[in-house]
Amino acid sequence: MSCTHPNSWYGKNYTHHSQLSDEEFVEAFEKASLHPKLFNHEAHIRLAWVYLQKYGEEKAVEKTCAGIAHFDAIYGNRDKFHATITVAAVKAVHHFNKKSKATNFFDFMEAFPRLKTAFKELLQQHYTPEVLTHEKAKTDYIPPDLLPFD
């Protein structure tokens, strides 16, 4: 990514979302000026965490879903957004955040690394594969069929 790349944030070369403050990260994401390569799984979790801090669970779910769907429409083929997985991710972050004393995202991730390293396994505690692969799950949130989120 060069300094003149239209997707670099304000002309700076970033190689990881951690180089941005929470405010810069969310602003770049919402304006779709965050380079798509920086929006990895951990960045998805960070977005949920920041929105939860700022808005609470219901609004965080709404903003995360709308934002990721919009980002996918701009940088993807409108086929990567998955409503059930996105809502489940926000709910999982919310669950762990209630147990956390972390005051920043990176301390939070250090305390709960499974959100990054074993996210699929976390989902499998709540959902059967049939639910997650169902076509409706991509467009509409389907509640867990194994273990509800608290």
mmCIF file of C-alpha atoms in Angstrom:
data_model
loop_
_atom_site.group_PDB
_atom_site.id
_atom_site.type_symbol
_atom_site.label_atom_id
_atom_site.label_comp_id
_atom_site.label_asym_id
_atom_site.label_seq_id
_atom_site.Cartn_x
_atom_site.Cartn_y
_atom_site.Cartn_z
ATOM 1 C CA MET A 1 0.000 0.000 0.000
ATOM 2 C CA SER A 2 1.540 3.286 -1.042
ATOM 3 C CA CYS A 3 0.889 6.707 0.426
ATOM 4 C CA THR A 4 -1.211 7.577 -2.594
ATOM 5 C CA HIS A 5 -3.419 4.495 -2.321
ATOM 6 C CA PRO A 6 -7.022 5.732 -2.202
ATOM 7 C CA ASN A 7 -7.797 3.355 0.653
ATOM 8 C CA SER A 8 -4.967 4.411 2.958
ATOM 9 C CA TRP A 9 -6.224 6.411 5.891
ATOM 10 C CA TYR A 10 -5.368 10.075 5.362
ATOM 11 C CA GLY A 11 -2.408 9.106 3.203
ATOM 12 C CA LYS A 12 -0.561 7.204 5.918
ATOM 13 C CA ASN A 13 0.758 3.706 5.421
ATOM 14 C CA TYR A 14 -0.647 1.455 8.102
ATOM 15 C CA THR A 15 0.110 -2.241 8.234
ATOM 16 C CA HIS A 16 -2.172 -3.112 11.160
ATOM 17 C CA HIS A 17 -5.320 -1.631 12.668
ATOM 18 C CA SER A 18 -3.523 -1.357 16.031
ATOM 19 C CA GLN A 19 -1.613 1.622 14.645
ATOM 20 C CA LEU A 20 -4.839 3.633 14.830
ATOM 21 C CA SER A 21 -6.542 4.889 17.966
ATOM 22 C CA ASP A 22 -10.053 3.550 18.543
ATOM 23 C CA GLU A 23 -11.484 6.814 17.247
ATOM 24 C CA GLU A 24 -9.306 6.803 14.117
ATOM 25 C CA PHE A 25 -10.056 3.136 13.509
ATOM 26 C CA VAL A 26 -13.843 3.597 13.712
ATOM 27 C CA GLU A 27 -13.740 6.792 11.654
ATOM 28 C CA ALA A 28 -11.691 5.128 8.914
ATOM 29 C CA PHE A 29 -13.952 2.075 8.964
ATOM 30 C CA GLU A 30 -17.174 4.106 8.829
ATOM 31 C CA LYS A 31 -15.843 6.284 5.998
ATOM 32 C CA ALA A 32 -14.618 3.134 4.203
ATOM 33 C CA SER A 33 -11.144 4.641 4.067
ATOM 34 C CA LEU A 34 -9.670 1.801 6.102
ATOM 35 C CA HIS A 35 -7.753 -0.473 3.789
ATOM 36 C CA PRO A 36 -9.614 -3.807 3.542
ATOM 37 C CA LYS A 37 -6.436 -5.724 4.387
ATOM 38 C CA LEU A 38 -6.490 -4.054 7.804
ATOM 39 C CA PHE A 39 -10.028 -5.259 8.478
ATOM 40 C CA ASN A 40 -9.156 -8.774 9.583
ATOM 41 C CA HIS A 41 -10.949 -10.937 12.168
ATOM 42 C CA GLU A 42 -9.349 -9.128 15.102
ATOM 43 C CA ALA A 43 -10.458 -5.800 13.612
ATOM 44 C CA HIS A 44 -14.036 -7.128 13.429
ATOM 45 C CA ILE A 45 -13.802 -7.967 17.134
ATOM 46 C CA ARG A 46 -12.310 -4.536 17.838
ATOM 47 C CA LEU A 47 -15.158 -2.814 16.041
ATOM 48 C CA ALA A 48 -17.677 -4.711 18.166
ATOM 49 C CA TRP A 49 -15.717 -3.889 21.332
ATOM 50 C CA VAL A 50 -15.540 -0.166 20.550
ATOM 51 C CA TYR A 51 -19.230 0.012 19.665
ATOM 52 C CA LEU A 52 -20.151 -1.884 22.849
ATOM 53 C CA GLN A 53 -18.166 0.603 24.930
ATOM 54 C CA LYS A 54 -19.843 3.523 23.247
ATOM 55 C CA TYR A 55 -23.404 2.357 22.626
ATOM 56 C CA GLY A 56 -24.283 -0.782 24.562
ATOM 57 C CA GLU A 57 -25.279 -4.145 23.119
ATOM 58 C CA GLU A 58 -28.377 -3.385 21.058
ATOM 59 C CA LYS A 59 -26.934 -0.382 19.224
ATOM 60 C CA ALA A 60 -23.539 -2.125 18.874
ATOM 61 C CA VAL A 61 -25.224 -5.033 17.106
ATOM 62 C CA GLU A 62 -27.055 -2.643 14.787
ATOM 63 C CA LYS A 63 -23.990 -0.524 13.951
ATOM 64 C CA THR A 64 -21.643 -3.513 13.553
ATOM 65 C CA CYS A 65 -24.020 -5.278 11.177
ATOM 66 C CA ALA A 66 -24.751 -2.173 9.128
ATOM 67 C CA GLY A 67 -21.090 -1.185 9.002
ATOM 68 C CA ILE A 68 -19.739 -4.572 7.968
ATOM 69 C CA ALA A 69 -22.483 -5.036 5.357
ATOM 70 C CA HIS A 70 -21.588 -1.593 3.946
ATOM 71 C CA PHE A 71 -17.861 -2.363 3.996
ATOM 72 C CA ASP A 72 -18.546 -5.645 2.153
ATOM 73 C CA ALA A 73 -20.631 -3.792 -0.428
ATOM 74 C CA ILE A 74 -17.722 -1.426 -1.109
ATOM 75 C CA TYR A 75 -14.764 -3.815 -0.962
ATOM 76 C CA GLY A 76 -16.309 -7.219 -1.494
ATOM 77 C CA ASN A 77 -18.913 -8.863 -3.637
ATOM 78 C CA ARG A 78 -21.717 -8.381 -1.117
ATOM 79 C CA ASP A 79 -21.277 -12.041 -0.231
ATOM 80 C CA LYS A 80 -18.992 -11.951 2.787
ATOM 81 C CA PHE A 81 -21.354 -10.394 5.348
ATOM 82 C CA HIS A 82 -23.031 -13.019 7.543
ATOM 83 C CA ALA A 83 -25.684 -11.586 9.868
ATOM 84 C CA THR A 84 -25.780 -14.464 12.350
ATOM 85 C CA ILE A 85 -22.005 -14.677 12.749
ATOM 86 C CA THR A 86 -21.736 -10.884 13.086
ATOM 87 C CA VAL A 87 -24.426 -10.667 15.773
ATOM 88 C CA ALA A 88 -22.942 -13.711 17.522
ATOM 89 C CA ALA A 89 -19.530 -12.027 17.526
ATOM 90 C CA VAL A 90 -20.917 -8.880 19.149
ATOM 91 C CA LYS A 91 -22.756 -10.991 21.717
ATOM 92 C CA ALA A 92 -19.599 -13.007 22.450
ATOM 93 C CA VAL A 93 -17.553 -9.825 22.884
ATOM 94 C CA HIS A 94 -20.290 -8.455 25.134
ATOM 95 C CA HIS A 95 -20.252 -11.666 27.217
ATOM 96 C CA PHE A 96 -16.505 -11.506 27.801
ATOM 97 C CA ASN A 97 -16.523 -7.736 28.239
ATOM 98 C CA LYS A 98 -18.870 -8.095 31.229
ATOM 99 C CA LYS A 99 -16.128 -10.178 32.890
ATOM 100 C CA SER A 100 -13.321 -7.844 31.890
ATOM 101 C CA LYS A 101 -11.529 -5.120 33.767
ATOM 102 C CA ALA A 102 -9.681 -4.052 30.593
ATOM 103 C CA THR A 103 -9.842 -0.384 29.717
ATOM 104 C CA ASN A 104 -8.603 -0.815 26.148
ATOM 105 C CA PHE A 105 -9.154 -3.302 23.365
ATOM 106 C CA PHE A 106 -5.663 -4.800 23.347
ATOM 107 C CA ASP A 107 -5.755 -5.561 27.078
ATOM 108 C CA PHE A 108 -9.192 -7.083 26.505
ATOM 109 C CA MET A 109 -7.810 -9.333 23.754
ATOM 110 C CA GLU A 110 -4.906 -10.341 25.965
ATOM 111 C CA ALA A 111 -7.377 -11.415 28.653
ATOM 112 C CA PHE A 112 -9.668 -13.252 26.195
ATOM 113 C CA PRO A 113 -7.492 -14.481 23.325
ATOM 114 C CA ARG A 114 -10.026 -17.167 22.357
ATOM 115 C CA LEU A 115 -12.049 -14.465 20.629
ATOM 116 C CA LYS A 116 -9.198 -14.279 18.141
ATOM 117 C CA THR A 117 -7.588 -17.720 18.244
ATOM 118 C CA ALA A 118 -10.621 -19.981 18.752
ATOM 119 C CA PHE A 119 -13.601 -18.018 17.494
ATOM 120 C CA LYS A 120 -14.944 -20.903 15.416
ATOM 121 C CA GLU A 121 -14.860 -23.151 18.447
ATOM 122 C CA LEU A 122 -16.724 -20.522 20.472
ATOM 123 C CA LEU A 123 -19.420 -20.375 17.795
ATOM 124 C CA GLN A 124 -19.686 -24.169 17.768
ATOM 125 C CA GLN A 125 -20.638 -24.064 21.448
ATOM 126 C CA HIS A 126 -23.719 -22.059 20.483
ATOM 127 C CA TYR A 127 -24.607 -23.240 16.974
ATOM 128 C CA THR A 128 -24.803 -26.442 14.990
ATOM 129 C CA PRO A 129 -23.189 -26.252 11.548
ATOM 130 C CA GLU A 130 -26.629 -26.591 9.945
ATOM 131 C CA VAL A 131 -27.765 -23.288 11.425
ATOM 132 C CA LEU A 132 -24.639 -21.361 10.490
ATOM 133 C CA THR A 133 -24.631 -22.671 6.928
ATOM 134 C CA HIS A 134 -28.340 -22.059 6.383
ATOM 135 C CA GLU A 135 -28.928 -19.427 3.699
ATOM 136 C CA LYS A 136 -31.210 -17.403 5.999
ATOM 137 C CA ALA A 137 -28.395 -17.084 8.572
ATOM 138 C CA LYS A 138 -26.429 -14.922 6.134
ATOM 139 C CA THR A 139 -29.136 -12.272 5.885
ATOM 140 C CA ASP A 140 -31.030 -12.595 9.185
ATOM 141 C CA TYR A 141 -29.860 -13.246 12.715
ATOM 142 C CA ILE A 142 -30.754 -16.720 13.916
ATOM 143 C CA PRO A 143 -30.523 -17.259 17.685
ATOM 144 C CA PRO A 144 -28.286 -20.100 18.923
ATOM 145 C CA ASP A 145 -29.739 -23.605 18.750
ATOM 146 C CA LEU A 146 -27.336 -25.110 21.311
ATOM 147 C CA LEU A 147 -26.405 -22.622 24.016
ATOM 148 C CA PRO A 148 -27.995 -19.167 24.278
ATOM 149 C CA PHE A 149 -25.871 -16.083 24.781
ATOM 150 C CA ASP A 150 -26.308 -14.634 28.251
#
